[in-house]
Amino acid sequence: MTKRFDGTRDLRRAVDRLARRLPEPLEDLAWISYNYLWSWTPGGPELFTTIDDHRFRLAGENPVRFLLNLPERDLLRTATDHHYLERLDTVARRMETDLARPSTRVTPAGPVAFLCAEFAVHSSLPVYSGGLGVLAGDYLKESSDQALDVVGLGLFYRRGYLHQRMDRSGWQHEYWVEANTGQLPIVRVRDAEGQPLKVKVPVWDSELSAQVWRVNVGRTALFLLDTELKENTPLERWVTARLYEGSHDIRLAQYALLGIGGVRALDAMGISPGLFHMNEGHPALASLEIAAQTAAQLTGERPALEQLLEINRDRFAFTTHTPVPAGNETYSSEEFFRVLGHSIDEMGIDREQLASLTRIDPSSREEPLGFSPLAIRCSRTTNGVSRRHGEVARGMWQPLFAGRAGADVPISYVTNGVHLPTWMAPNMRELLSQVLGHDWERHAHDANMWHHVDEISDVDLWDARCTMRRRLVEMIRSRIVVDRLARGEDVNLAVSGLDAFDPTNLTLGFARRLATYKRLDLLFHNVDRLRDIIDHEQGAQFVIAGKAHPLDNEAKTVAQNMFSVNRDMGLLNRVIFLEDYDMRVASALVAGCDVWLNLPRPPMEASGTSGMKAAMNGSLNLSVLDGWWSEGYNGQNGWAIDGSTLDDPREQDERDARALYDLLENEVKPMFFARDSNGVPVVWLTRIRASLRSLAPMYSSARMVDDYNERIYRRH
Ligand SMILES: *Cc1c(COP(=O)(O)O)cnc(C)c1O
């Protein structure tokens, strides 16, 4: 067997180094810190928060940084705390058992390599921006839980995605923070000689060098490519500086690194995937590297690119997440080849043949070039991410399948799901453990099991909901004071945030990327009706969060309008915008809100996943029937707004806003405030149970990964 240099040995060294700094009884903390499995193992996060909650938060919930900076006396105190050591032992044994299970091959030829431009594994590893990354992170975690032979491959953005600051007018400003690699739970992969393993990918007129980092996500390895090397020019180093850069040149270079560099990195580490799963079109150039490898093995005349892709079609699967043509990035032929030409020539690929495979109409000479058509053409299957999105994608890509009717376009769907142990609040997990039985999390997709939620008493379920809401209110209060001070607001206004929200009031959340199609403005469509809903003894309160892309001025304007309407309305402590939405904020919001709002302009929401996270926590969805909700809603498990489309968008906004206010006034509020003699909203709880029973099994990542295994990876 050839020896693999895939970072295993390098991780062991890093763990040993950290362990040497710890008192002997705490040594297990070293390897635990270097595997994000701690973050979803029961009792894992508490291993760090009980040592020093405040410092752990200051360390960005990154255990390596936390331990490296912890004062000696705290370590010594903890090392003699027997109760703590028992808990440490329990978590360590649990993780060890999990990691020791044998893996199952998904495809006979080798592991599945999951390629994606972003991964949201944990808030301390900021190489994600939103839903696509969360899906990729949840997929890796679920694969680990199911002991599947999967590796992840992405890019290591040193400055990650943007951090958000709003000014007093509500205008978004961005800043970036550079990662300190020495204190993250990642290691540089080294080769047999102990030198950093590197891959080269020609871009522009030069050769981009990249090193490889390894992150352990449970049993699954995630490899991240990084161009911050001294042999690279400043421009080349910038390639992995930030996620979703505005410049087309940088993006093309990133996608070359991800696709071509990704295959080369796996080769160099001795990993030979049976299947490349391309999550979104960004990594599609991987198909060219594989085609070039095939060509190199053939004798005789080199086949055309199309034939080479055909030979390898079984090795690729493509998941598209984009519901509108405009969402698919395209490039002019000039910029495409300016960045990628050198690589493409070196692989012996004909530029014209490639260009035509990246166009919807291969015979066009004007159409811009895109990765989605290439990804569809090189893959054995293409799928959308919800039933409705599958239909939309079939319509959208029909021109690629000339002669086929819409319904016969070979694009299927696998509806997204979320990783339950990551997104369910600890108190909810504990409550469910009491009725769902031993090891229930391994059977999250078993619909029969979820019928047992009916056995939870009203009082217990309501208590759990109130605890989650109270925790959210506490978080909002502490953050809003700081957010306001940082914006330069009046100190009195800032401090009044300590009384913001009422922990017993109906709490509604809207948090997602601030893209205009998400229609945050719908909430503020009729300010009088909104004020009526909020400003009432039995009132409501709204928490809002989300980032706009730095170049999306339209979305920034929507946020700014919201600030100004809110100021005029004078309900500043009842409608609150939380800055810098990320996984941590998301966790608190999806658990603490009673109602989760989603108001996309249909059919623009391919799936959406935050509503699934909310449902897992007993929060109820009120959403437009688009994306996952158009299949998840059953009449009893939340509320729905018509998902049909009108030609006039203004008319549609008017209709949908009216539907939203009507539901809030006539159904949501009365139901929330209808209480029995114990103060419990019995009908509301019935709806929560209906939501858990119907949604938890269907929209867990366990069901999603099963679907990928059965419908996409294994061909019948
Ligand atoms: C879940 C999540 C998303 C995706 O939410 P949508 O419902 O798909 O908009 C985006 N960002 C973060 C931080 C998340 O946790």
mmCIF file of N, CA and C in Angstrom, residues 4-12 14 34-36 99 125 150-154 156 181 184-190 197 211-226 266 269 271:
data_model
loop_
_atom_site.group_PDB
_atom_site.id
_atom_site.type_symbol
_atom_site.label_atom_id
_atom_site.label_comp_id
_atom_site.label_asym_id
_atom_site.label_seq_id
_atom_site.Cartn_x
_atom_site.Cartn_y
_atom_site.Cartn_z
ATOM 1 N N ARG A 4 0.010 7.360 2.456
ATOM 2 C CA ARG A 4 -0.697 8.605 2.187
ATOM 3 C C ARG A 4 -0.096 9.739 2.992
ATOM 4 N N PHE A 5 0.085 10.850 2.354
ATOM 5 C CA PHE A 5 0.472 12.029 3.111
ATOM 6 C C PHE A 5 -0.681 13.009 3.063
ATOM 7 N N ASP A 6 -1.637 12.743 3.919
ATOM 8 C CA ASP A 6 -2.884 13.504 3.867
ATOM 9 C C ASP A 6 -3.096 14.335 5.119
ATOM 10 N N GLY A 7 -2.019 14.595 5.846
ATOM 11 C CA GLY A 7 -2.126 15.466 7.005
ATOM 12 C C GLY A 7 -2.378 14.737 8.313
ATOM 13 N N THR A 8 -2.599 13.426 8.254
ATOM 14 C CA THR A 8 -2.858 12.677 9.495
ATOM 15 C C THR A 8 -1.696 12.839 10.473
ATOM 16 N N ARG A 9 -0.490 12.645 9.920
ATOM 17 C CA ARG A 9 0.709 12.733 10.740
ATOM 18 C C ARG A 9 0.912 14.168 11.258
ATOM 19 N N ASP A 10 0.595 15.137 10.413
ATOM 20 C CA ASP A 10 0.782 16.538 10.799
ATOM 21 C C ASP A 10 -0.191 16.931 11.914
ATOM 22 N N LEU A 11 -1.392 16.368 11.849
ATOM 23 C CA LEU A 11 -2.355 16.636 12.908
ATOM 24 C C LEU A 11 -1.868 16.074 14.236
ATOM 25 N N ARG A 12 -1.307 14.847 14.159
ATOM 26 C CA ARG A 12 -0.825 14.224 15.380
ATOM 27 C C ARG A 12 0.254 15.097 16.027
ATOM 28 N N ALA A 14 0.580 18.363 15.738
ATOM 29 C CA ALA A 14 -0.025 19.584 16.298
ATOM 30 C C ALA A 14 -0.708 19.271 17.625
ATOM 31 N N TYR A 34 -8.750 19.661 18.202
ATOM 32 C CA TYR A 34 -8.392 19.587 16.787
ATOM 33 C C TYR A 34 -9.384 18.765 15.960
ATOM 34 N N ASN A 35 -10.559 18.542 16.500
ATOM 35 C CA ASN A 35 -11.587 17.871 15.697
ATOM 36 C C ASN A 35 -12.933 18.526 16.011
ATOM 37 N N TYR A 36 -13.526 19.146 14.996
ATOM 38 C CA TYR A 36 -14.779 19.868 15.226
ATOM 39 C C TYR A 36 -15.927 18.979 15.689
ATOM 40 N N LEU A 99 -15.093 7.891 16.338
ATOM 41 C CA LEU A 99 -14.015 7.965 15.341
ATOM 42 C C LEU A 99 -13.463 6.581 15.004
ATOM 43 N N LEU A 125 -14.245 29.011 12.013
ATOM 44 C CA LEU A 125 -13.530 28.756 10.752
ATOM 45 C C LEU A 125 -14.276 29.497 9.639
ATOM 46 N N VAL A 150 -15.972 9.941 2.763
ATOM 47 C CA VAL A 150 -16.137 11.210 2.053
ATOM 48 C C VAL A 150 -14.989 12.131 2.446
ATOM 49 N N VAL A 151 -14.491 12.930 1.500
ATOM 50 C CA VAL A 151 -13.577 14.020 1.860
ATOM 51 C C VAL A 151 -14.135 15.318 1.279
ATOM 52 N N GLY A 152 -13.861 16.413 1.962
ATOM 53 C CA GLY A 152 -14.292 17.721 1.482
ATOM 54 C C GLY A 152 -13.109 18.457 0.898
ATOM 55 N N LEU A 153 -13.367 19.291 -0.098
ATOM 56 C CA LEU A 153 -12.295 20.072 -0.678
ATOM 57 C C LEU A 153 -12.759 21.486 -1.001
ATOM 58 N N GLY A 154 -12.026 22.474 -0.486
ATOM 59 C CA GLY A 154 -12.414 23.868 -0.698
ATOM 60 C C GLY A 154 -11.201 24.778 -0.657
ATOM 61 N N PHE A 156 -9.021 27.967 1.400
ATOM 62 C CA PHE A 156 -8.810 28.596 2.697
ATOM 63 C C PHE A 156 -8.691 30.108 2.504
ATOM 64 N N THR A 181 -3.357 31.406 11.487
ATOM 65 C CA THR A 181 -3.348 29.962 11.224
ATOM 66 C C THR A 181 -2.707 29.175 12.369
ATOM 67 N N LEU A 184 -5.557 28.127 14.819
ATOM 68 C CA LEU A 184 -6.793 27.487 14.367
ATOM 69 C C LEU A 184 -6.622 25.959 14.422
ATOM 70 N N PRO A 185 -7.723 25.218 14.535
ATOM 71 C CA PRO A 185 -7.613 23.755 14.563
ATOM 72 C C PRO A 185 -7.403 23.181 13.165
ATOM 73 N N ILE A 186 -6.367 23.668 12.479
ATOM 74 C CA ILE A 186 -6.054 23.215 11.127
ATOM 75 C C ILE A 186 -4.557 22.932 11.069
ATOM 76 N N VAL A 187 -4.151 22.054 10.168
ATOM 77 C CA VAL A 187 -2.713 21.806 9.995
ATOM 78 C C VAL A 187 -2.348 21.825 8.524
ATOM 79 N N ARG A 188 -1.117 22.264 8.277
ATOM 80 C CA ARG A 188 -0.569 22.261 6.930
ATOM 81 C C ARG A 188 -0.187 20.824 6.581
ATOM 82 N N VAL A 189 -0.627 20.358 5.428
ATOM 83 C CA VAL A 189 -0.297 18.987 5.021
ATOM 84 C C VAL A 189 1.141 18.968 4.500
ATOM 85 N N ARG A 190 1.928 18.009 4.974
ATOM 86 C CA ARG A 190 3.327 17.902 4.537
ATOM 87 C C ARG A 190 3.567 16.600 3.775
ATOM 88 N N LEU A 197 3.168 20.259 1.387
ATOM 89 C CA LEU A 197 2.709 19.713 0.117
ATOM 90 C C LEU A 197 2.116 20.847 -0.719
ATOM 91 N N GLN A 211 -0.668 25.739 -1.027
ATOM 92 C CA GLN A 211 -0.475 24.716 -0.011
ATOM 93 C C GLN A 211 -1.846 24.213 0.433
ATOM 94 N N VAL A 212 -1.828 23.154 1.232
ATOM 95 C CA VAL A 212 -3.082 22.483 1.593
ATOM 96 C C VAL A 212 -3.202 22.406 3.112
ATOM 97 N N TRP A 213 -4.355 22.824 3.620
ATOM 98 C CA TRP A 213 -4.633 22.694 5.057
ATOM 99 C C TRP A 213 -5.632 21.567 5.263
ATOM 100 N N ARG A 214 -5.496 20.903 6.393
ATOM 101 C CA ARG A 214 -6.465 19.856 6.735
ATOM 102 C C ARG A 214 -7.233 20.250 7.999
ATOM 103 N N VAL A 215 -8.526 20.036 7.949
ATOM 104 C CA VAL A 215 -9.400 20.277 9.097
ATOM 105 C C VAL A 215 -10.152 18.978 9.351
ATOM 106 N N ASN A 216 -10.215 18.535 10.589
ATOM 107 C CA ASN A 216 -10.998 17.341 10.884
ATOM 108 C C ASN A 216 -12.419 17.715 11.294
ATOM 109 N N VAL A 217 -13.360 17.248 10.480
ATOM 110 C CA VAL A 217 -14.771 17.486 10.761
ATOM 111 C C VAL A 217 -15.344 16.131 11.141
ATOM 112 N N GLY A 218 -15.161 15.756 12.392
ATOM 113 C CA GLY A 218 -15.499 14.398 12.794
ATOM 114 C C GLY A 218 -14.559 13.440 12.091
ATOM 115 N N ARG A 219 -15.126 12.415 11.452
ATOM 116 C CA ARG A 219 -14.308 11.437 10.744
ATOM 117 C C ARG A 219 -13.924 11.921 9.355
ATOM 118 N N THR A 220 -14.540 13.006 8.924
ATOM 119 C CA THR A 220 -14.351 13.492 7.566
ATOM 120 C C THR A 220 -13.214 14.506 7.522
ATOM 121 N N ALA A 221 -12.328 14.356 6.539
ATOM 122 C CA ALA A 221 -11.255 15.339 6.378
ATOM 123 C C ALA A 221 -11.713 16.410 5.402
ATOM 124 N N LEU A 222 -11.456 17.660 5.747
ATOM 125 C CA LEU A 222 -11.717 18.766 4.833
ATOM 126 C C LEU A 222 -10.371 19.378 4.476
ATOM 127 N N PHE A 223 -10.086 19.448 3.160
ATOM 128 C CA PHE A 223 -8.824 20.019 2.693
ATOM 129 C C PHE A 223 -9.086 21.387 2.074
ATOM 130 N N LEU A 224 -8.256 22.353 2.457
ATOM 131 C CA LEU A 224 -8.462 23.725 1.986
ATOM 132 C C LEU A 224 -7.185 24.238 1.339
ATOM 133 N N LEU A 225 -7.283 24.739 0.112
ATOM 134 C CA LEU A 225 -6.124 25.228 -0.630
ATOM 135 C C LEU A 225 -5.901 26.711 -0.354
ATOM 136 N N ASP A 226 -4.624 27.088 -0.322
ATOM 137 C CA ASP A 226 -4.266 28.420 0.162
ATOM 138 C C ASP A 226 -3.053 28.930 -0.625
ATOM 139 N N LEU A 266 -5.650 16.288 -4.287
ATOM 140 C CA LEU A 266 -6.076 14.946 -3.857
ATOM 141 C C LEU A 266 -5.114 13.897 -4.397
ATOM 142 N N MET A 269 -1.975 13.762 -2.473
ATOM 143 C CA MET A 269 -2.118 13.148 -1.150
ATOM 144 C C MET A 269 -2.423 11.655 -1.245
ATOM 145 N N ILE A 271 -5.110 10.357 -2.641
ATOM 146 C CA ILE A 271 -6.548 10.104 -2.512
ATOM 147 C C ILE A 271 -7.145 10.049 -3.912
#
